[in-house]
XYZ file of C-alpha atoms in Angstrom:
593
model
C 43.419 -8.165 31.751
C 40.527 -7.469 34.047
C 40.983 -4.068 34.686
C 42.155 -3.422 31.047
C 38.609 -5.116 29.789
C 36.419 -3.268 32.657
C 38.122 -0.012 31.180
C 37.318 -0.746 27.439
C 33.976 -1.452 28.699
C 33.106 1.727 30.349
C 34.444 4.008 27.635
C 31.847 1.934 25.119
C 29.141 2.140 27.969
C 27.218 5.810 28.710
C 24.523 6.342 31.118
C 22.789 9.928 30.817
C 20.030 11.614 31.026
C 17.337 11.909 27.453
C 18.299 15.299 25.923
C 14.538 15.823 25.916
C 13.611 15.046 29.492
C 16.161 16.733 31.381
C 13.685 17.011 34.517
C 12.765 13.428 34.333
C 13.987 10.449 36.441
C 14.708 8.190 33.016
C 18.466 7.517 32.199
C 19.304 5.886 28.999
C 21.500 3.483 29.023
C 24.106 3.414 25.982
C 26.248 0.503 24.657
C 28.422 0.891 21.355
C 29.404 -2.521 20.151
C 30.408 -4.234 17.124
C 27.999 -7.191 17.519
C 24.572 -6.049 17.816
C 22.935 -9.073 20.056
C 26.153 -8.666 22.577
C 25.270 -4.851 22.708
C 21.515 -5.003 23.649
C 22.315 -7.958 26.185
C 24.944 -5.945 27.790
C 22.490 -2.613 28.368
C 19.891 -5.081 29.831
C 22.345 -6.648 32.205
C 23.233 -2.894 33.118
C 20.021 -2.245 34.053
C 19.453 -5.443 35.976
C 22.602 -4.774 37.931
C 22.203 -1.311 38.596
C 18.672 -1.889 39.950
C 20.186 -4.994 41.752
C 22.863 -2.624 43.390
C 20.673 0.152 44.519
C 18.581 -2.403 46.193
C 21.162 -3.991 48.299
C 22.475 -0.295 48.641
C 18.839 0.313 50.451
C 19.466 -2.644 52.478
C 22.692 -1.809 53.535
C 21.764 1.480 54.820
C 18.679 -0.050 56.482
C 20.848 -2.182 58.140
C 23.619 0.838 58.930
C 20.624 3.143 60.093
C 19.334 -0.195 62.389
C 22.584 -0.097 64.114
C 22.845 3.657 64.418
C 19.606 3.650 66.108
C 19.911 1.116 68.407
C 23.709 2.400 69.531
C 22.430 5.855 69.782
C 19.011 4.055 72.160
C 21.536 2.683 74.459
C 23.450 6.003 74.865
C 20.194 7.861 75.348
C 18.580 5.327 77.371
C 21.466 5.774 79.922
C 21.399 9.501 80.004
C 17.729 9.333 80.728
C 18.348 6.987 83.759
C 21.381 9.454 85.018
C 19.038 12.129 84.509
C 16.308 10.808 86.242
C 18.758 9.297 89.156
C 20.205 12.907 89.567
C 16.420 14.388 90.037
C 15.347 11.437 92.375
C 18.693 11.975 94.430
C 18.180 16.109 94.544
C 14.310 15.245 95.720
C 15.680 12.929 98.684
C 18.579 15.279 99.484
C 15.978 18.371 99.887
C 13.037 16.392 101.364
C 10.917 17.727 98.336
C 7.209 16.067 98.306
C 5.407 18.771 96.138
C 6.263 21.426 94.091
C 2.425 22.636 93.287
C 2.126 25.667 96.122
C 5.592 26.355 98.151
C 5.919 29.630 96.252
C 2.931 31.148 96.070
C 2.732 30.325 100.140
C 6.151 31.946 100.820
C 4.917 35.029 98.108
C 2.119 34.922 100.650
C 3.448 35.089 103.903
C 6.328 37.415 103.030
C 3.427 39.801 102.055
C 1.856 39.343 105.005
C 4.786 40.046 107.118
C 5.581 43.193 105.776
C 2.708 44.558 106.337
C 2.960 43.857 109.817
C 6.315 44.677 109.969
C 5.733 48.307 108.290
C 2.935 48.600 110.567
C 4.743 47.769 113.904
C 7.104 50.432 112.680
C 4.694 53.004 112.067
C 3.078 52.258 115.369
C 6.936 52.413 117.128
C 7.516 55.906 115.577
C 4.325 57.395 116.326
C 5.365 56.353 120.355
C 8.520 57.205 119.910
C 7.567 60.348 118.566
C 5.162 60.402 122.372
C 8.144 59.389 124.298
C 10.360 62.268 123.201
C 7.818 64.586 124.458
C 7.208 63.520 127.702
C 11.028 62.424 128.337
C 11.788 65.037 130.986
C 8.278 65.657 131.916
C 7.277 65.085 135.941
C 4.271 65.253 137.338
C 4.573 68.121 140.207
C 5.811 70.185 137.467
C 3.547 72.467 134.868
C 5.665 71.145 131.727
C 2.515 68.549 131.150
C 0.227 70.732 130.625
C 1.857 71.676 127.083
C 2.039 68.281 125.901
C -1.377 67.502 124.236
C -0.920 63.619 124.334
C -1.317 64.019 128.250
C -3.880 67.231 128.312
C -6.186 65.159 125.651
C -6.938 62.095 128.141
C -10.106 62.028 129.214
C -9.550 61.892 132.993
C -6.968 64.458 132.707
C -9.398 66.824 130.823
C -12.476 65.854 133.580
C -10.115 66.858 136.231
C -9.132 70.148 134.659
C -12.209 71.192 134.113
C -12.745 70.295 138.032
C -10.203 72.072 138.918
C -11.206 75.040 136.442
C -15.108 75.267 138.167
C -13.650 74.549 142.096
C -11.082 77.631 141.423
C -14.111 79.783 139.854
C -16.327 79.080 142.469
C -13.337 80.360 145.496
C -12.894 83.019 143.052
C -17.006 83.765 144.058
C -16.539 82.737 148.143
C -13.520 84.901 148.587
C -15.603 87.951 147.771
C -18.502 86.877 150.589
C -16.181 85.239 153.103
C -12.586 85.488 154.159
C -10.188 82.758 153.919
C -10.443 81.586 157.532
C -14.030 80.510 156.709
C -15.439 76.954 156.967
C -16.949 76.858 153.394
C -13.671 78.089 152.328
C -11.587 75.924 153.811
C -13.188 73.213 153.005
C -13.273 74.383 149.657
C -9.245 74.753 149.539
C -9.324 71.489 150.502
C -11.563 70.007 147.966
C -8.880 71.814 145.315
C -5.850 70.351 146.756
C -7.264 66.975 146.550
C -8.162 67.708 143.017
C -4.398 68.898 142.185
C -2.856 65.857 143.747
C -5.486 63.657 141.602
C -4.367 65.069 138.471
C -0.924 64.640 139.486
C -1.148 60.899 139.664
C -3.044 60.695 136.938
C -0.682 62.800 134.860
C 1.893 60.451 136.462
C -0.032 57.127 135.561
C -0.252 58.696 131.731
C 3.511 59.421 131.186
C 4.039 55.573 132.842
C 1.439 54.226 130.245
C 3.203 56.073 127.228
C 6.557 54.826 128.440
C 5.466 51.318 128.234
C 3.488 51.426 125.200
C 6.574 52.561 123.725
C 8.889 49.682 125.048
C 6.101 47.636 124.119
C 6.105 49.529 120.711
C 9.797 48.375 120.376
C 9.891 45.210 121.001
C 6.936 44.138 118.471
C 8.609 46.309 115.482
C 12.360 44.201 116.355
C 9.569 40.622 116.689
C 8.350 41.292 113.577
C 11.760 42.315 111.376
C 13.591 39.451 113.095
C 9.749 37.357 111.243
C 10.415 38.987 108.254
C 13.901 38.360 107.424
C 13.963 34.293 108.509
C 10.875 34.519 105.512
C 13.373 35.942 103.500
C 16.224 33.343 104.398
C 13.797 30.965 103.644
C 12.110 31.651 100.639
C 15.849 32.475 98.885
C 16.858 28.919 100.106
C 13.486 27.805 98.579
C 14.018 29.506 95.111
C 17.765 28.156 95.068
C 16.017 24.600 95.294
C 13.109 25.522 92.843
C 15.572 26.922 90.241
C 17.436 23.870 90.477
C 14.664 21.060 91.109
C 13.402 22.748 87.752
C 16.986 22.227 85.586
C 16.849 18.713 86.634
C 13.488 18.379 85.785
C 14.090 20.399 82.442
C 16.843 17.739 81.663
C 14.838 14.533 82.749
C 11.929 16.026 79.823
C 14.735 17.148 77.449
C 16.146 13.590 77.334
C 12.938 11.618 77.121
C 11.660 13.360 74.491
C 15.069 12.800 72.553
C 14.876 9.159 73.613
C 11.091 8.947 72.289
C 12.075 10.306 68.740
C 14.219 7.781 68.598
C 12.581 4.779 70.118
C 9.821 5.811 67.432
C 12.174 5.666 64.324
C 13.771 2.975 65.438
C 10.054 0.966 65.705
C 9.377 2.299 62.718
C 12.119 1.189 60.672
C 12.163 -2.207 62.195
C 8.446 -2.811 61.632
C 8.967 -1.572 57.453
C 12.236 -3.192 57.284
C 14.128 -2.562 53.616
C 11.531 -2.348 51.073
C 12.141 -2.754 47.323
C 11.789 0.494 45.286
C 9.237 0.437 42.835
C 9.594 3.166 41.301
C 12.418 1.931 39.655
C 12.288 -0.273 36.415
C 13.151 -0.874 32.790
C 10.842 1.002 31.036
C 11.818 0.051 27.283
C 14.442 -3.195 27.390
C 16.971 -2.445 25.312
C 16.541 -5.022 21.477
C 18.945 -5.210 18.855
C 18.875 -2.651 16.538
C 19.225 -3.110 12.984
C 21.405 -0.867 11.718
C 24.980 0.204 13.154
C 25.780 3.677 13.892
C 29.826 4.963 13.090
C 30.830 8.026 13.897
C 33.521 10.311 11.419
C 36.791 11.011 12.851
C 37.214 14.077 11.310
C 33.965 15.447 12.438
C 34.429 14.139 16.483
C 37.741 16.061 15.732
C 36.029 19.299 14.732
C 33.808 19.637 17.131
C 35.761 18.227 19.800
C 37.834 21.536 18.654
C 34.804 23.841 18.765
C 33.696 22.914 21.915
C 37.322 23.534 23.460
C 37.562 26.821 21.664
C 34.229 28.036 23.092
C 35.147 26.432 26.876
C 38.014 28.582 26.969
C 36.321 31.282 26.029
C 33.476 31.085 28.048
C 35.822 30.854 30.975
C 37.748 33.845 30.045
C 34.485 35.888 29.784
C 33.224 34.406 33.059
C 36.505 35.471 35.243
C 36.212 38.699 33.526
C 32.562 39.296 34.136
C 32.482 37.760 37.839
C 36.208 39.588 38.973
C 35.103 42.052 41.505
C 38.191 44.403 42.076
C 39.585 47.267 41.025
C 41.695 46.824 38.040
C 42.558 50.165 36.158
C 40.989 53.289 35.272
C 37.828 52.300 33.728
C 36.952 49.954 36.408
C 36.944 52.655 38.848
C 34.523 54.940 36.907
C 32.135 51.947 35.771
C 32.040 49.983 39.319
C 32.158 52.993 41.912
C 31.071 56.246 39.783
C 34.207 57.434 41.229
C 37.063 59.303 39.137
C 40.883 57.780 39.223
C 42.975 59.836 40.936
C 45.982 58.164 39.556
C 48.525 54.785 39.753
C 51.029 53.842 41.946
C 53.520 50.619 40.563
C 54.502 47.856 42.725
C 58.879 48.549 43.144
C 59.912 45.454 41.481
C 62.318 42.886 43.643
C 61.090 43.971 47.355
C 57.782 43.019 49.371
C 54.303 44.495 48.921
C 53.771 45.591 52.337
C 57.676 46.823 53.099
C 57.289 49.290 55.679
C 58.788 52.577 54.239
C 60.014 51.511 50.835
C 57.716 54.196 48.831
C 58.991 56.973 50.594
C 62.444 55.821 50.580
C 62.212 55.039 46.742
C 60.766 58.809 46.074
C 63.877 60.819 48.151
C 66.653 58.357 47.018
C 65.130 57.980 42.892
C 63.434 61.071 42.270
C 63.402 60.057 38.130
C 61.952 56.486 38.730
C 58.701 54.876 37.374
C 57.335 55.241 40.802
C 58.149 58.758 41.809
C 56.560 59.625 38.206
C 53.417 58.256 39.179
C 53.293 59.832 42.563
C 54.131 63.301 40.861
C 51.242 62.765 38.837
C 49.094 61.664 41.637
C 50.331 64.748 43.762
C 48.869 67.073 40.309
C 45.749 65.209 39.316
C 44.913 65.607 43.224
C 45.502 69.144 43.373
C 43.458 69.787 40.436
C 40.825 67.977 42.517
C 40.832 69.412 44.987
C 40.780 73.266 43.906
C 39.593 75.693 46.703
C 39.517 79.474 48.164
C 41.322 78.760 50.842
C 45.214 78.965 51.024
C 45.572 75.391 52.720
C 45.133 72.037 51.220
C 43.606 69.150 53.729
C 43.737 65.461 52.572
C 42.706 62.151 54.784
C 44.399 59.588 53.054
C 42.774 55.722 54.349
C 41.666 52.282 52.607
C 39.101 49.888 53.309
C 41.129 47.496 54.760
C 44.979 47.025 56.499
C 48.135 46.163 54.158
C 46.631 48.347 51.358
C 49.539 51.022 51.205
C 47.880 53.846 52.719
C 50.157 55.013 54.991
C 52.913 54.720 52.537
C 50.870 56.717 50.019
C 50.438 59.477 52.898
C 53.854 59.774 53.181
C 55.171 59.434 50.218
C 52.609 62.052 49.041
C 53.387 64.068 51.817
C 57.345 63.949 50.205
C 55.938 65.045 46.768
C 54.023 68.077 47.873
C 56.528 69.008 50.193
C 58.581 69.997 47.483
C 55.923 72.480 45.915
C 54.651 73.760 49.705
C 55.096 73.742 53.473
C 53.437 70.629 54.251
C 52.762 68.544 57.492
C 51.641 64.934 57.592
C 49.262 63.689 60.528
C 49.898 60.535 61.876
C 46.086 60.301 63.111
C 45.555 56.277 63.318
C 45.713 56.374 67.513
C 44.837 53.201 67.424
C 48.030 51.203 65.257
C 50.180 53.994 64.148
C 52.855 53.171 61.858
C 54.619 56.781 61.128
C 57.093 56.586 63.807
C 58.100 52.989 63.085
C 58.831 53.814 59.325
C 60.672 56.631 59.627
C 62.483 55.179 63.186
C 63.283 58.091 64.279
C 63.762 57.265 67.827
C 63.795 54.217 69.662
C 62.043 55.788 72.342
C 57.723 56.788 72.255
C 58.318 60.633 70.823
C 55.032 63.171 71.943
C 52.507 63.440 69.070
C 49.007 64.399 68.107
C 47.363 62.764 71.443
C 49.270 64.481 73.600
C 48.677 67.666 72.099
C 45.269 67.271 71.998
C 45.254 66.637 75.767
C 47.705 69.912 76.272
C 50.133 67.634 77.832
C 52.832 68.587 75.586
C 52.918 71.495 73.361
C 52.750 71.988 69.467
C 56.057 73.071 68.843
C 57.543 70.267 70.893
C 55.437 67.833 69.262
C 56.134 68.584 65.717
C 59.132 66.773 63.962
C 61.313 68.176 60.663
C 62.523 66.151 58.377
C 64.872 67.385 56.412
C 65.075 64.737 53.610
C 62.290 65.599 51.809
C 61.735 69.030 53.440
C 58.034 67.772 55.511
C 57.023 67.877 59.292
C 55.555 65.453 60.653
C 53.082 64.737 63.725
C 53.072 61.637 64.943
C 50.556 59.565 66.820
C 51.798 60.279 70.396
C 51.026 58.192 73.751
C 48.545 55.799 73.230
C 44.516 56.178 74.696
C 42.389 54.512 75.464
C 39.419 56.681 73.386
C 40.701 57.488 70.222
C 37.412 57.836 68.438
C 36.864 60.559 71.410
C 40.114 62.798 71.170
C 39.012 63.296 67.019
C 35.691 64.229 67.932
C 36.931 66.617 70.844
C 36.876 70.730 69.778
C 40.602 70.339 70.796
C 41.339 68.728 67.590
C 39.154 71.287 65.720
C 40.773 74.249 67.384
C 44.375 72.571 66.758
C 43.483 72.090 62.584
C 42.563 75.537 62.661
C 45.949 76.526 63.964
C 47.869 74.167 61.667
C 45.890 75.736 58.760
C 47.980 78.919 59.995
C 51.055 77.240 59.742
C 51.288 75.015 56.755
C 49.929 74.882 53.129
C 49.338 71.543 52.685
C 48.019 69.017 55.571
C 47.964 64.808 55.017
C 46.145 62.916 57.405
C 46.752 59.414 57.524
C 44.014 57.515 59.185
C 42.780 53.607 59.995
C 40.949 51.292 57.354
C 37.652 52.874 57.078
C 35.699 49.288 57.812
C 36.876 48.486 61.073
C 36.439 51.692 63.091
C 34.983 55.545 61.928
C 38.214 57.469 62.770
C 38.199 58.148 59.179
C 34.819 59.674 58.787
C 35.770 62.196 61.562
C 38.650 63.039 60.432
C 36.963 63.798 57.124
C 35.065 66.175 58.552
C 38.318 68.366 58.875
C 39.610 67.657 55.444
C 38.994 69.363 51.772
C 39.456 66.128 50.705
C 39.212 62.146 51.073
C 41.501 60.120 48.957
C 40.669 56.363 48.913
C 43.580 53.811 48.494
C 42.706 50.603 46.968
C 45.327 47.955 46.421
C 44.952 46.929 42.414
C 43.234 43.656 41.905
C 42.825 42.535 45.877
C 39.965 44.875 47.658
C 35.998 43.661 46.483
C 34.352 46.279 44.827
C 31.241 46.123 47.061
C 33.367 46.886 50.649
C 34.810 49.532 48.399
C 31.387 50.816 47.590
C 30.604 50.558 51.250
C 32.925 52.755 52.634
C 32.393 55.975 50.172
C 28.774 55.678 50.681
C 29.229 56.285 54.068
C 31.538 59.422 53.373
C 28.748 60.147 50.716
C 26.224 59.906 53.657
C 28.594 62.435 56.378
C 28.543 64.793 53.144
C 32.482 64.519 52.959
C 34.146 65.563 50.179
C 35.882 62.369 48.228
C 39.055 63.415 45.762
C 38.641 59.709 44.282
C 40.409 56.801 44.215
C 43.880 55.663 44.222
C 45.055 52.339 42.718
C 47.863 51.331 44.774
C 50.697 48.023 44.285
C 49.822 47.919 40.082
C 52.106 45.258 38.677
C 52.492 46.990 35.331
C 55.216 44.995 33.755
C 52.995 41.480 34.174
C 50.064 43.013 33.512
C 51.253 44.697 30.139
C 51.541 41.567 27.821
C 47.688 40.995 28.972
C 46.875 44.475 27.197
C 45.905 45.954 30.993
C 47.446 49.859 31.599
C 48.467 50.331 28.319
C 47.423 53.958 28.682
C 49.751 54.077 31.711
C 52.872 53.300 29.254
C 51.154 55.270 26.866
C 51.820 58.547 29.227
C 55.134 57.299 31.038
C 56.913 55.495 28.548
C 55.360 57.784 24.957
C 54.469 53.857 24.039
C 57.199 52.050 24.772
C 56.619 48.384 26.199
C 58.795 47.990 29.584
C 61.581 45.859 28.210
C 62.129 48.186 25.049
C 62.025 51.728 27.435
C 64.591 49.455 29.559
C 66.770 48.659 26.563
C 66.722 52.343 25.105
């Protein structure tokens, strides 16, 4: 009885917005009743209560907020302490006092060290360098006297020059007096006294080099073994600066987190639930003096207007906001593009069943689908009129599980019976040729290995003679794909095929995940775009040809692929399609004939 009254109650009771103050915060609150005083009463006790209930609301999620707060404070407070514990322990552990100048000391020294280390080294070389010369040098013999390091001292070059004047001035005796004379013996002696002074002096040079080059040595190895314990030391410093500062980054990191909250939490408790003002009975509701009753035949008539116009509203808003590819027109008005032709979903097997297309054109040449592809195979070749003798075509889609590859080879089929024609398996990255056709359980040679002149082309081209086509598969896998397109192999080997065949289909990947495509359009008359019928958006559509647009490739148009003609021909959709295939005939009555 409850429920059953509460129910009658809120389909008399309305609570809305004036019609007139749609950006206001006033509701009106509505009560039809058959007794006027019970009606104004109850819209007064409505507003009482409702302001009643969004009070206690407030103070319910004060209270709810309180708890939150003070939970989430206890949680925080403890990380903080861990935090702070972790730092405290890291200090102890390391023996850190200060932070404020251990770097720029260590930066300091290890500056200073190197320069005495590259200076001990220069000095070492430049003694070295000394050394080497006076190695094998001995005093008795003349070998000195070409080394300038020795000739340069100053008491070598005051005895030369003694020597020089002593041997000038026996050079002057010996033409006065003979050599048994007492001024020139004496003389004599005076120079042999002068020639055994150099000698020791010569002696006492080479001993001083020697040892300034030991000496050399020994300061250069003091001063690298210096260096590199700096080095040890300020790497084990910067290991404990880089992690003193995460600790210390975490300690700040989780105060400042606790601080917000400590704040609110103060903030809220100080305020505590407040009343809202702002929210009152502007005009109590009195009793009014007249009834109001409402036709049934007019709630009927516009309760049927208003459903009429819903539904169509909704019909015109899937129709303006659907953004695929539906037929013909859609094509031309979305992408600019013209249609190259239909394809029909094969009733009664799978959308994306591998190899069904092409077996459905060789086995039922007079079928609604091979039709369609016959037409396709025309309206392309109109397209795609040139001067010279060989047709190219890259057949890809925007994304996977669009049909392309079975439109490649089914196409392929249809123009092989009007030309020599080869098809191109030329997605290296997922091909799907040789698993349709499974023609070998084994990996057969194909396009990659010719391209890398491990096979050659006769040995990797494959006849089949059902529908009367070659085929090139996608051969061993790589690892660059994108490359091996790109390569002047693969321009050099369409050039030969050109030779060979009159018609060439290339099927490559979805043009949105990788640019195979737009490579391989650069080799082709012609791009055909395969778009499966109400699935792929217009604007990745629109995408993908604007970036052919942009390589200046040539696009044939597009292709609507997996059409489901029979469902769609009771909504008025493809009618021109029966129009052509079926000279008007609706699918069941061109199945009864």
């Amino acid at each position: 009885m409850i429920a059953g009254t509460a129910s009658e109650l809120s389909s008399l009771v309305s609570i809305a917005k004036p019609p007139d103050r749609e950006y206001s915060n006033l509701l009106n609150i509505t009560v039809r009743m058959a007794d006027p005083n019970l009606a104004a009463n109850t819209a007064n006790a409505i507003a009482d209560v409702y302001m009643s209930l969004v009070f206690e609301n407030e103070i319910e999620n004060a209270r709810k907020n309180q708890q939150f707060l003070t939970e989430r404070l206890g949680i925080l407070r403890d990380d903080l302490r861990i935090a702070e514990q972790r730092l405290q322990d890291y200090r102890e552990a390391e023996n850190i006092v200060s932070r404020s100048s251990g770097p720029d000391e260590i930066d300091e020294e290890l500056s200073s060290l190197s320069n005495r280390y590259f200076e001990a080294r220069e000095n070492r070389l430049r003694q070295e360098n000394l050394y080497q010369q006076i190695r094998n040098v001995t005093p008795s013999s003349d070998r000195w006297m070409k080394i300038p390091a020795i000739t340069n001292h100053p008491r070598i070059s005051a005895l030369q020059a003694d020597l020089q004047r002593l041997n000038q001035r026996k050079s002057e005796l010996s033409k006065r007096y003979g050599s048994r004379h007492n001024r020139m013996i004496a003389l004599e002696s005076e120079i042999n006294a002068t020639i055994s002074a150099m000698r020791n002096r010569v002696g006492d040079v080479i001993d001083g080099i020697r040892s300034e080059y030991e000496l050399a040595r020994k300061i250069e190895a003091a001063a690298e073994e210096t260096l590199s314990s700096t080095r040890s030391r300020a790497q084990q410093l910067g290991r404990k600066e880089y992690q003193l500062n995460e600790l210390v980054q975490d300690v700040e990191a989780k105060r400042e987190v606790y601080a917000v909250f400590l704040e609110r939490l103060n903030q809220d408790g100080a305020s505590g639930p407040v009343r809202n003002d702002n929210l009152w009975v502007a005009d109590p509701a009195v009793v009014p003096n007249a009834g109001q009753r409402t036709s049934l035949m007019r709630a009927a008539i516009v309760a049927l207007i208003l459903s009429g116009g819903l539904a169509v509203g909704i019909g015109l808003f899937f129709e303006l906001t659907n953004n695929t590819l539906l037929s013909g027109e859609d094509v031309e008005r979305k992408l600019g593009m013209p249609l190259v032709g239909y394809l029909p979903l094969i009733a009664g097997h799978a959308e994306d069943e591998e190899g069904l297309t092409y077996a459905e054109y060789i086995h039922n040449p007079e079928s609604r689908f091979s039709e369609a592809l016959r037409t396709t195979r025309t309206s392309l070749t109109l397209t795609t009129l040139e001067d010279t003798d060989t047709r190219k075509y890259v057949v890809t889609s925007a994304h996977p599980h669009e049909g392309k590859t079975s439109v490649a080879l089914s196409l392929a089929a249809a123009f092989g019976q009007t030309s020599k024609v080869l098809v191109i398996d030329g997605d290296l990255r997922k091909p799907s040729l040789e698993r349709i056709l499974n023609t070998s359980n084994h990996k057969l040679p194909g396009l990659s290995d010719v391209i890398a002149e491990s096979v050659t082309l006769d040995e990797a081209i494959h006849r089949r003679d059902d529908a009367e086509i070659d085929v090139l598969f996608a051969g061993s896998r790589t690892l660059r794909p994108l490359e091996l397109l790109a390569s002047q192999q693969f321009s050099d080997l369409m050039r030969e095929l050109e030779e060979r065949y009159d018609t060439i289909i290339i099927d490559s990947p979805p043009c949105i995940s990788v640019s195979d495509a737009y490579v391989l359009a650069t080799h082709v008359s012609a791009v055909l775009f395969v778009a499966k019928g109400g699935t792929t958006p217009v604007p990745v559509i629109r995408s993908a040809l604007s970036r052919f647009s942009n390589t200046e490739s040539p696009i044939a148009g597009v292709l609507l692929n997996q059409i489901d003609f029979d469902a769609a021909y009771n909504q008025g959709k493809y009618q021109e399609y029966y129009d052509y295939h079926g000279y008007t005939e609706k699918p069941a009555e061109a199945a009864a004939s």
